[in-house]
Amino acid sequence: MHNRVDKFKETARAEMKNELSQAFLLMLSLGAPIMRQIGMSSFPDPAAAEAYGRAIRTESIERLPELLEEFKKNAQAKGAKVIWARDSAEAKASVLDIAKKRGINYITKGKSMVTEEIGLNEHLISNGVDVFETDLGEVITQMLSRAPFHIVGPALNVPPEEISAVFLKRGVIKQPTVNPVELGKAVREYMREKFRYLDMGIVGVNMAVAETGTIINVENEGNIRMNKSSPRTLVAIMSIEKVVPTMADALHMVRILSRNCTGQKLTGYVSMDTGPKKSDEMDGPEELFIIIVDNGRSEIYRDIKVREILKCIRCGACLNACPIYAKIGGYPYGFSYSGPMGQILNPMLLGIEHTSDLFRACTLCGACKKICPAGIDHPSIILEYRARQIKDRKHQTLSARFENNLATCSSLAMSSSMLWNLAVKTVRPLFNSLAEDGYIRDMPFGAKGWFSCRNLRAMPDKTFHEIWKKLNLPNPDDVRKKETL
Amino acid sequence: MKVSLFIPCTVDLMMPEIGVAVYRILSHLDTRPVYHSGQTCCGQPLYNAGYRDQAKRAARHFIKVFGDDEYIVSPSGSCVSTVKQHYAELLADEPSWCDRARNISKRMYELSQFIVDVLGITDVGASFEGKVTYHESCHIFRALGISEQPRKLIASVRGAELVELGNATACCGFGGEFSTGFPEISEAMVKAKAVNFINTGADVLLLNEPGCLLNISGYLHRNHPQKRSMHLATFLAENTREFSHA
Amino acid sequence: MSSQVRNEILSKIKSAQRNDPLPRPQLPFLSERALDREQMLERFTAELTSQTGTVYRAKDRKDAERVLSEIAAAEGFKQVIAVGKNLQGIDIKSFGNSNGITVRTLADLKDREALRKAAFAADAGITSADFAIAETGTLGIIFSKDQPRLASIAPPVHIAIVSIEKLYPVYEDAVKQVFGNVNEIPSQFAFITGPSATADIQAISFKGMHGPTKVIVIFIMGQ
């Protein structure tokens, strides 16, 4: 997938003018939190269930090294082949190698965010192994070469006309149709042939259970179960943070994930695989490869201030809660992960210097933190990135130096009321010279963006400081303070 | 009871009438408001923008100014949240300052929270004939968990009918530098807030966060000049006969 | 090479600063545990029905054969695949003969290719289920030599026959049995809750995406 994280602002502007995107975003931002709420309230004690889920994720991350080793040991004991990959190149090479050695012509895939992150499809296809996404939304985004609009519904916003056109072109349908059910059923038929003769499938992993070496996938469409049933070779790709301690923990997290993802109490299918098929079984993979991908996670793990990013279970609840995502959708984030999830993860994967708009495009409203079933404090991480960016760049460019000096001057004024009041007296006439009828409507410098839709009141003649002084109220404390400050 | 006023910089510079209203309400409720004229800004804009060294300077100044004051009360949830929830971490590498930050955080109160929870008062004696609605500002509602308190204060205003604002807890799109850095997105957000306000048919939109007020009132002034938004303190003070001319 | 990569990744995270996770809060209470059998059956039925599934209660295996025949007639099955250890004693071949349906069982399928052919061609997959979970109207199936995976996912209709003895309140009841003995963990265990579904285009939801369009559960209430 093409990484367009540097085009945040222009993509956002375009998406805000896209009526179809806007209609879906409105529906999503209003409907999805209600669905989630209904799902969560089916717990006898929703707060206790949420707290327990957060505790599982915290413990899973704090115990990550042991849990990973335990998972590996148990998965191998059951006959899975565990492959480790430091980065996307190693992961991609491993999958290609497996496919090439087995003379594979095509692969079908279950929805997997980490494979999008590493650009697996492009690598396999350019090396002569065809790849078919099978999740309906992913089928559409793959055929349109488009980033996911939403982690759960990657093509929710794509108009049926556009889907019909690309399906016609790819031979999925013979006659155009804009009926979503017909379009979906056509993909069913198209994919059945692929599944029927499949030799190799690829799936992601929602949870890897340390105590049993089991990989768990949750889904509704049945495409993952097809991928895990029909072919002789199965590759499951997971990033290192997917591990949970026990099956009991996994069950609780499945309950939490389903409710947060789609508002369901349980997704249609939860498949739990421990090793490849037994020798006497007729279907299921003869070989199960589990590729454990780092791709930057160990660095996140070592970075104690942002480590909690790894608690994320990719449910998408934060996207549905984010007021900014609700206006711009998933495309502007320019990468596999969008919304608050992407705002905290992408800077670590792509570099803080390349993702400034991601962690600046936030009002710190805290809706993501409040809804997060993993207990991630997104605003704190976003603030941390801002601080790191300032620290890294403050001497680099002229404008960065200027802004840094401006901040320093402000802080000096903030640490002395005398300077503060002096600054106010200096700025006020300049500022107010822009005002008409007591309001400023535009500004030739500085905070120009403000005035695109807003006025700003001119500064009143007196600050509160000055009014207070004029009130001349006895305040013995100030005498003391004056002496000490 | 001595109450130390913390008047945020936005109020000091742009909306001093909110500070006056806070003073009047608290005096009326038989407390003794004091104001350290050494105060400036809590440093939130610097902190949020990532200028931590500079924000530290502002934080240390704030801690010095407010010293041992038992009740520090502010008409801004985001400033209270900055001091309460971020100072200690900001000053983590300066242990003695960090301790002082932890200590001062226990003495910080958002205005409505102070009136309702500490003073135990819900009726300040205001009356208003008309419909009002209330915007749940992010830092008041989510960061500080304050929602009941301002609602109780509004509910006690004689004659006032509180109607629910659609999507009341949604961010208004201010976010400090966000509003100027991402003007189109910010506009879409504040516009949605204004539309929800207009749809309530309320006469006044009440809120208790100066940042949100700058944003929403600025938008309304440009686009819907007949619609009013007000800080809860100003609303209460203006509509309480006994002290409105104090 | 992989072990070197593994060591590198693990040593990076092992050498990182560690925080002690706080002790776990109390395990949340699951109200379903208090249900008696009839309540479990009601709950199971309500949950599965809400997913467009159908639940039948058969008095015994004879009655189950009657229910199966009714379903077959209504759905117009021509060929089905039937798997699962003795299918709760149902005489599936005689069911096929008396209803004019071609029934393929494991005895008819010599290898993976034959199985795939039969499963993708079948109008229905008849399987047993090892568990029924009241919590969400969920089937639990252990896949094994007697229970291939495709029979419950490839055909457009999935009919699961399950003894009422296997109805439990919550997922944990099944998982404890399936994963309790580390040497007897199946290659795959799956929870199935209703037909396959999607809402990926325009948020219009429909059943029967890649898996079955219909899921039918027949409980055998007695022997």
XYZ file of N, CA, C and O in Angstrom, chain A residues 177-276:
400
model
N -24.139 -4.008 -11.303
C -25.174 -3.922 -10.282
C -24.705 -2.989 -9.175
O -23.512 -2.912 -8.890
N -25.629 -2.277 -8.579
C -25.264 -1.412 -7.453
C -25.874 -1.947 -6.160
O -25.863 -1.287 -5.140
N -26.414 -3.159 -6.237
C -26.991 -3.776 -5.053
C -25.875 -4.363 -4.188
O -25.168 -5.277 -4.619
N -25.703 -3.860 -2.959
C -24.600 -4.328 -2.117
C -24.621 -5.843 -1.880
O -23.563 -6.478 -1.853
N -25.822 -6.405 -1.756
C -25.904 -7.847 -1.508
C -25.460 -8.620 -2.742
O -24.684 -9.580 -2.651
N -25.899 -8.168 -3.909
C -25.478 -8.840 -5.148
C -23.969 -8.736 -5.339
O -23.324 -9.700 -5.760
N -23.436 -7.580 -5.033
C -21.988 -7.395 -5.168
C -21.246 -8.335 -4.220
O -20.252 -8.972 -4.591
N -21.754 -8.427 -2.993
C -21.137 -9.314 -2.010
C -21.224 -10.765 -2.417
O -20.243 -11.513 -2.358
N -22.396 -11.169 -2.879
C -22.594 -12.568 -3.287
C -21.727 -12.928 -4.491
O -21.290 -14.073 -4.640
N -21.488 -11.932 -5.345
C -20.615 -12.182 -6.494
C -19.193 -12.492 -6.033
O -18.517 -13.367 -6.587
N -18.774 -11.786 -5.001
C -17.435 -12.053 -4.453
C -17.407 -13.444 -3.828
O -16.432 -14.176 -3.934
N -18.513 -13.811 -3.171
C -18.590 -15.167 -2.615
C -18.314 -16.199 -3.708
O -17.457 -17.074 -3.546
N -19.017 -16.071 -4.819
C -18.850 -17.051 -5.900
C -17.445 -17.010 -6.479
O -16.826 -18.042 -6.732
N -16.958 -15.804 -6.687
C -15.618 -15.606 -7.243
C -14.562 -16.273 -6.367
O -13.658 -16.963 -6.843
N -14.705 -16.098 -5.043
C -13.698 -16.608 -4.124
C -13.837 -18.113 -3.885
O -12.870 -18.779 -3.550
N -15.037 -18.631 -4.054
C -15.211 -20.073 -3.810
C -14.290 -20.895 -4.703
O -13.709 -21.883 -4.260
N -14.139 -20.483 -5.931
C -13.225 -21.177 -6.824
C -11.798 -21.122 -6.292
O -11.050 -22.090 -6.352
N -11.441 -19.961 -5.789
C -10.077 -19.799 -5.240
C -9.897 -20.689 -4.020
O -8.870 -21.351 -3.863
N -10.882 -20.681 -3.150
C -10.769 -21.494 -1.932
C -10.757 -22.990 -2.267
O -10.047 -23.777 -1.657
N -11.567 -23.335 -3.239
C -11.748 -24.746 -3.602
C -10.419 -25.395 -4.012
O -10.153 -26.541 -3.691
N -9.600 -24.657 -4.747
C -8.349 -25.231 -5.256
C -7.115 -24.649 -4.562
O -6.010 -24.742 -5.050
N -7.333 -24.065 -3.433
C -6.255 -23.322 -2.759
C -5.135 -24.229 -2.238
O -5.390 -25.273 -1.660
N -3.890 -23.780 -2.428
C -2.755 -24.511 -1.867
C -2.104 -23.791 -0.700
O -1.411 -24.401 0.103
N -2.277 -22.479 -0.657
C -1.638 -21.739 0.431
C -2.493 -20.539 0.838
O -2.950 -19.769 -0.005
N -2.702 -20.427 2.132
C -3.463 -19.297 2.656
C -2.638 -18.493 3.643
O -1.678 -19.016 4.230
N -3.009 -17.229 3.761
C -2.342 -16.365 4.745
C -3.415 -15.737 5.632
O -4.429 -15.250 5.125
N -3.186 -15.767 6.906
C -4.092 -15.081 7.832
C -3.278 -14.242 8.817
O -2.080 -14.481 8.997
N -3.934 -13.299 9.432
C -3.327 -12.574 10.541
C -3.605 -13.339 11.823
O -4.031 -14.495 11.798
N -3.368 -12.693 12.935
C -3.609 -13.328 14.227
C -4.208 -12.259 15.152
O -3.645 -11.179 15.298
N -5.349 -12.548 15.750
C -5.893 -11.606 16.728
C -5.281 -11.805 18.102
O -5.042 -10.843 18.827
N -5.051 -13.069 18.450
C -4.422 -13.358 19.733
C -3.568 -14.604 19.605
O -3.955 -15.552 18.921
N -2.429 -14.590 20.268
C -1.568 -15.767 20.339
C -1.490 -16.143 21.816
O -1.125 -15.323 22.654
N -1.878 -17.375 22.116
C -2.002 -17.771 23.517
C -0.734 -18.481 23.984
O -0.368 -19.541 23.462
N -0.073 -17.874 24.960
C 1.223 -18.391 25.399
C 1.112 -19.801 25.973
O 1.896 -20.688 25.642
N 0.143 -20.042 26.826
C 0.126 -21.314 27.560
C -0.152 -22.530 26.683
O 0.141 -23.653 27.072
N -0.713 -22.300 25.471
C -1.029 -23.445 24.620
C -0.375 -23.379 23.238
O -0.407 -24.357 22.499
N 0.180 -22.232 22.879
C 0.736 -22.064 21.536
C -0.344 -21.938 20.470
O -0.130 -22.254 19.302
N -1.506 -21.461 20.881
C -2.667 -21.371 19.995
C -2.751 -19.986 19.348
O -2.479 -18.981 20.001
N -3.139 -19.967 18.063
C -3.443 -18.675 17.437
C -4.957 -18.569 17.249
O -5.613 -19.544 16.894
N -5.469 -17.383 17.526
C -6.917 -17.179 17.473
C -7.243 -16.104 16.451
O -6.587 -15.058 16.404
N -8.262 -16.384 15.618
C -8.760 -15.381 14.682
C -10.240 -15.148 14.928
O -10.997 -16.105 15.105
N -10.635 -13.899 14.924
C -12.059 -13.576 15.022
C -12.497 -12.948 13.697
O -11.760 -12.179 13.102
N -13.680 -13.319 13.245
C -14.165 -12.841 11.941
C -15.649 -13.110 11.837
O -16.213 -13.863 12.640
N -16.276 -12.526 10.831
C -17.690 -12.760 10.566
C -17.958 -13.421 9.225
O -18.978 -14.059 9.033
N -17.030 -13.236 8.275
C -17.345 -13.625 6.902
C -17.102 -15.095 6.599
O -17.642 -15.629 5.643
N -16.219 -15.725 7.376
C -15.888 -17.123 7.103
C -14.702 -17.286 6.170
O -14.271 -18.405 5.895
N -14.178 -16.174 5.679
C -13.027 -16.275 4.775
C -11.773 -16.761 5.492
O -10.954 -17.490 4.928
N -11.652 -16.400 6.766
C -10.467 -16.860 7.500
C -10.572 -18.366 7.760
O -9.597 -19.104 7.597
N -11.780 -18.801 8.105
C -11.931 -20.251 8.289
C -11.668 -21.003 6.986
O -11.111 -22.096 6.990
N -12.077 -20.440 5.862
C -11.757 -21.056 4.569
C -10.244 -21.153 4.390
O -9.711 -22.187 4.013
N -9.575 -20.061 4.690
C -8.120 -20.026 4.547
C -7.429 -21.017 5.467
O -6.354 -21.527 5.163
N -8.024 -21.271 6.603
C -7.414 -22.176 7.575
C -7.819 -23.627 7.332
O -7.293 -24.514 7.977
N -8.799 -23.859 6.434
C -9.315 -25.213 6.252
C -8.853 -25.857 4.953
O -8.446 -27.014 4.934
N -8.932 -25.101 3.868
C -8.763 -25.697 2.550
C -7.310 -26.009 2.158
O -7.034 -27.096 1.663
N -6.367 -25.096 2.365
C -5.031 -25.325 1.786
C -4.119 -26.237 2.616
O -4.358 -26.445 3.794
N -3.096 -26.732 1.952
C -2.101 -27.563 2.639
C -1.129 -26.725 3.457
O -0.503 -27.209 4.379
N -0.945 -25.495 3.006
C 0.039 -24.635 3.683
C -0.664 -23.390 4.207
O -1.390 -22.726 3.474
N -0.433 -23.102 5.477
C -1.036 -21.912 6.079
C 0.058 -21.083 6.736
O 0.896 -21.609 7.468
N 0.037 -19.802 6.428
C 0.977 -18.873 7.070
C 0.162 -17.895 7.913
O -0.751 -17.239 7.408
N 0.474 -17.847 9.186
C -0.178 -16.880 10.078
C 0.859 -15.836 10.458
O 1.960 -16.184 10.885
N 0.511 -14.575 10.242
C 1.489 -13.508 10.500
C 1.014 -12.667 11.668
O -0.124 -12.192 11.687
N 1.859 -12.515 12.638
C 1.496 -11.724 13.821
C 2.641 -10.804 14.208
O 3.801 -11.105 14.001
N 2.300 -9.650 14.757
C 3.338 -8.814 15.349
C 3.524 -9.251 16.802
O 2.643 -9.909 17.369
N 4.625 -8.892 17.383
C 5.034 -9.516 18.651
C 4.067 -9.243 19.806
O 4.022 -10.005 20.766
N 3.257 -8.178 19.695
C 2.434 -7.814 20.853
C 1.103 -8.550 20.929
O 0.284 -8.260 21.797
N 0.882 -9.499 20.030
C -0.425 -10.164 19.979
C -0.612 -11.209 21.073
O -1.696 -11.776 21.211
N 0.426 -11.492 21.813
C 0.387 -12.605 22.744
C -0.396 -12.269 24.016
O -0.378 -11.135 24.488
N -1.164 -13.242 24.504
C -1.841 -13.129 25.808
C -1.461 -14.361 26.635
O -1.121 -15.399 26.069
N -1.549 -14.245 27.964
C -1.050 -15.365 28.781
C -1.816 -16.681 28.622
O -1.223 -17.717 28.359
N -3.138 -16.643 28.776
C -3.872 -17.911 28.877
C -5.097 -17.941 27.963
O -5.552 -16.910 27.480
N -5.647 -19.127 27.787
C -6.887 -19.266 27.026
C -8.020 -18.503 27.707
O -8.871 -17.918 27.042
N -8.028 -18.541 29.037
C -9.082 -17.812 29.761
C -8.983 -16.313 29.448
O -9.998 -15.648 29.219
N -7.751 -15.805 29.407
C -7.553 -14.391 29.057
C -8.022 -14.123 27.630
O -8.652 -13.107 27.345
N -7.688 -15.060 26.756
C -8.075 -14.882 25.344
C -9.594 -14.810 25.216
O -10.122 -13.992 24.469
N -10.300 -15.658 25.960
C -11.765 -15.638 25.886
C -12.312 -14.292 26.337
O -13.220 -13.734 25.718
N -11.753 -13.793 27.427
C -12.229 -12.482 27.885
C -11.948 -11.418 26.829
O -12.801 -10.571 26.538
N -10.752 -11.470 26.242
C -10.404 -10.463 25.233
C -11.254 -10.607 23.967
O -11.539 -9.622 23.291
N -11.652 -11.834 23.639
C -12.537 -12.022 22.487
C -13.881 -11.350 22.760
O -14.450 -10.691 21.887
N -14.364 -11.499 23.973
C -15.621 -10.824 24.344
C -15.464 -9.302 24.205
O -16.337 -8.614 23.688
N -14.344 -8.807 24.715
C -14.097 -7.360 24.683
C -13.915 -6.872 23.244
O -14.490 -5.861 22.828
N -13.121 -7.607 22.484
C -12.820 -7.206 21.104
C -14.096 -7.158 20.265
O -14.350 -6.186 19.563
N -14.920 -8.199 20.354
C -16.144 -8.237 19.552
C -17.029 -7.038 19.853
O -17.532 -6.373 18.939
N -17.222 -6.780 21.105
C -18.111 -5.676 21.503
C -17.569 -4.325 21.050
O -18.325 -3.452 20.635
N -16.261 -4.159 21.151
C -15.675 -2.869 20.791
C -15.550 -2.674 19.294
O -15.529 -1.554 18.799
N -15.435 -3.776 18.592
C -15.200 -3.732 17.161
C -16.497 -3.445 16.423
O -16.601 -2.492 15.653
N -17.498 -4.274 16.663
C -18.732 -4.202 15.881
C -19.967 -4.112 16.771
O -21.077 -4.053 16.260
N -19.776 -4.150 18.086
C -20.927 -4.152 18.986
C -21.522 -5.536 19.166
O -22.497 -5.709 19.892
N -20.931 -6.546 18.499
C -21.419 -7.912 18.679
C -20.942 -8.465 20.013
O -19.893 -8.077 20.512
N -21.716 -9.402 20.569
C -21.223 -10.060 21.780
C -20.122 -11.053 21.426
O -19.209 -11.296 22.203
N -20.267 -11.630 20.249
C -19.221 -12.508 19.723
C -19.281 -12.431 18.206
O -20.367 -12.404 17.628
N -18.125 -12.426 17.567
C -18.143 -12.443 16.109
C -18.608 -13.831 15.652
O -18.576 -14.791 16.424
N -19.022 -13.928 14.423
C -19.569 -15.174 13.895
C -18.643 -16.374 14.063
O -19.084 -17.472 14.392
N -17.362 -16.145 13.831
C -16.403 -17.239 13.957
C -15.235 -16.834 14.851
O -14.701 -15.736 14.723
N -14.891 -17.741 15.740
C -13.645 -17.603 16.502
C -12.921 -18.924 16.325
O -13.370 -19.961 16.826
N -11.839 -18.914 15.546
C -11.135 -20.175 15.310
C -9.804 -20.179 16.055
O -9.079 -19.191 16.059
N -9.545 -21.297 16.703
C -8.373 -21.414 17.584
C -7.520 -22.560 17.092
O -7.907 -23.724 17.209
N -6.369 -22.249 16.510
C -5.517 -23.271 15.904
C -4.283 -23.521 16.737
O -3.568 -22.587 17.104
N -4.045 -24.807 16.996
C -2.863 -25.202 17.751
C -2.098 -26.205 16.908
O -2.485 -27.371 16.812
N -1.074 -25.737 16.246
C -0.296 -26.598 15.359
C -1.039 -26.883 14.059
O -2.191 -26.476 13.869
N -0.360 -27.604 13.124
C -1.020 -27.966 11.861
C -2.004 -29.104 12.100
O -2.154 -29.560 13.222
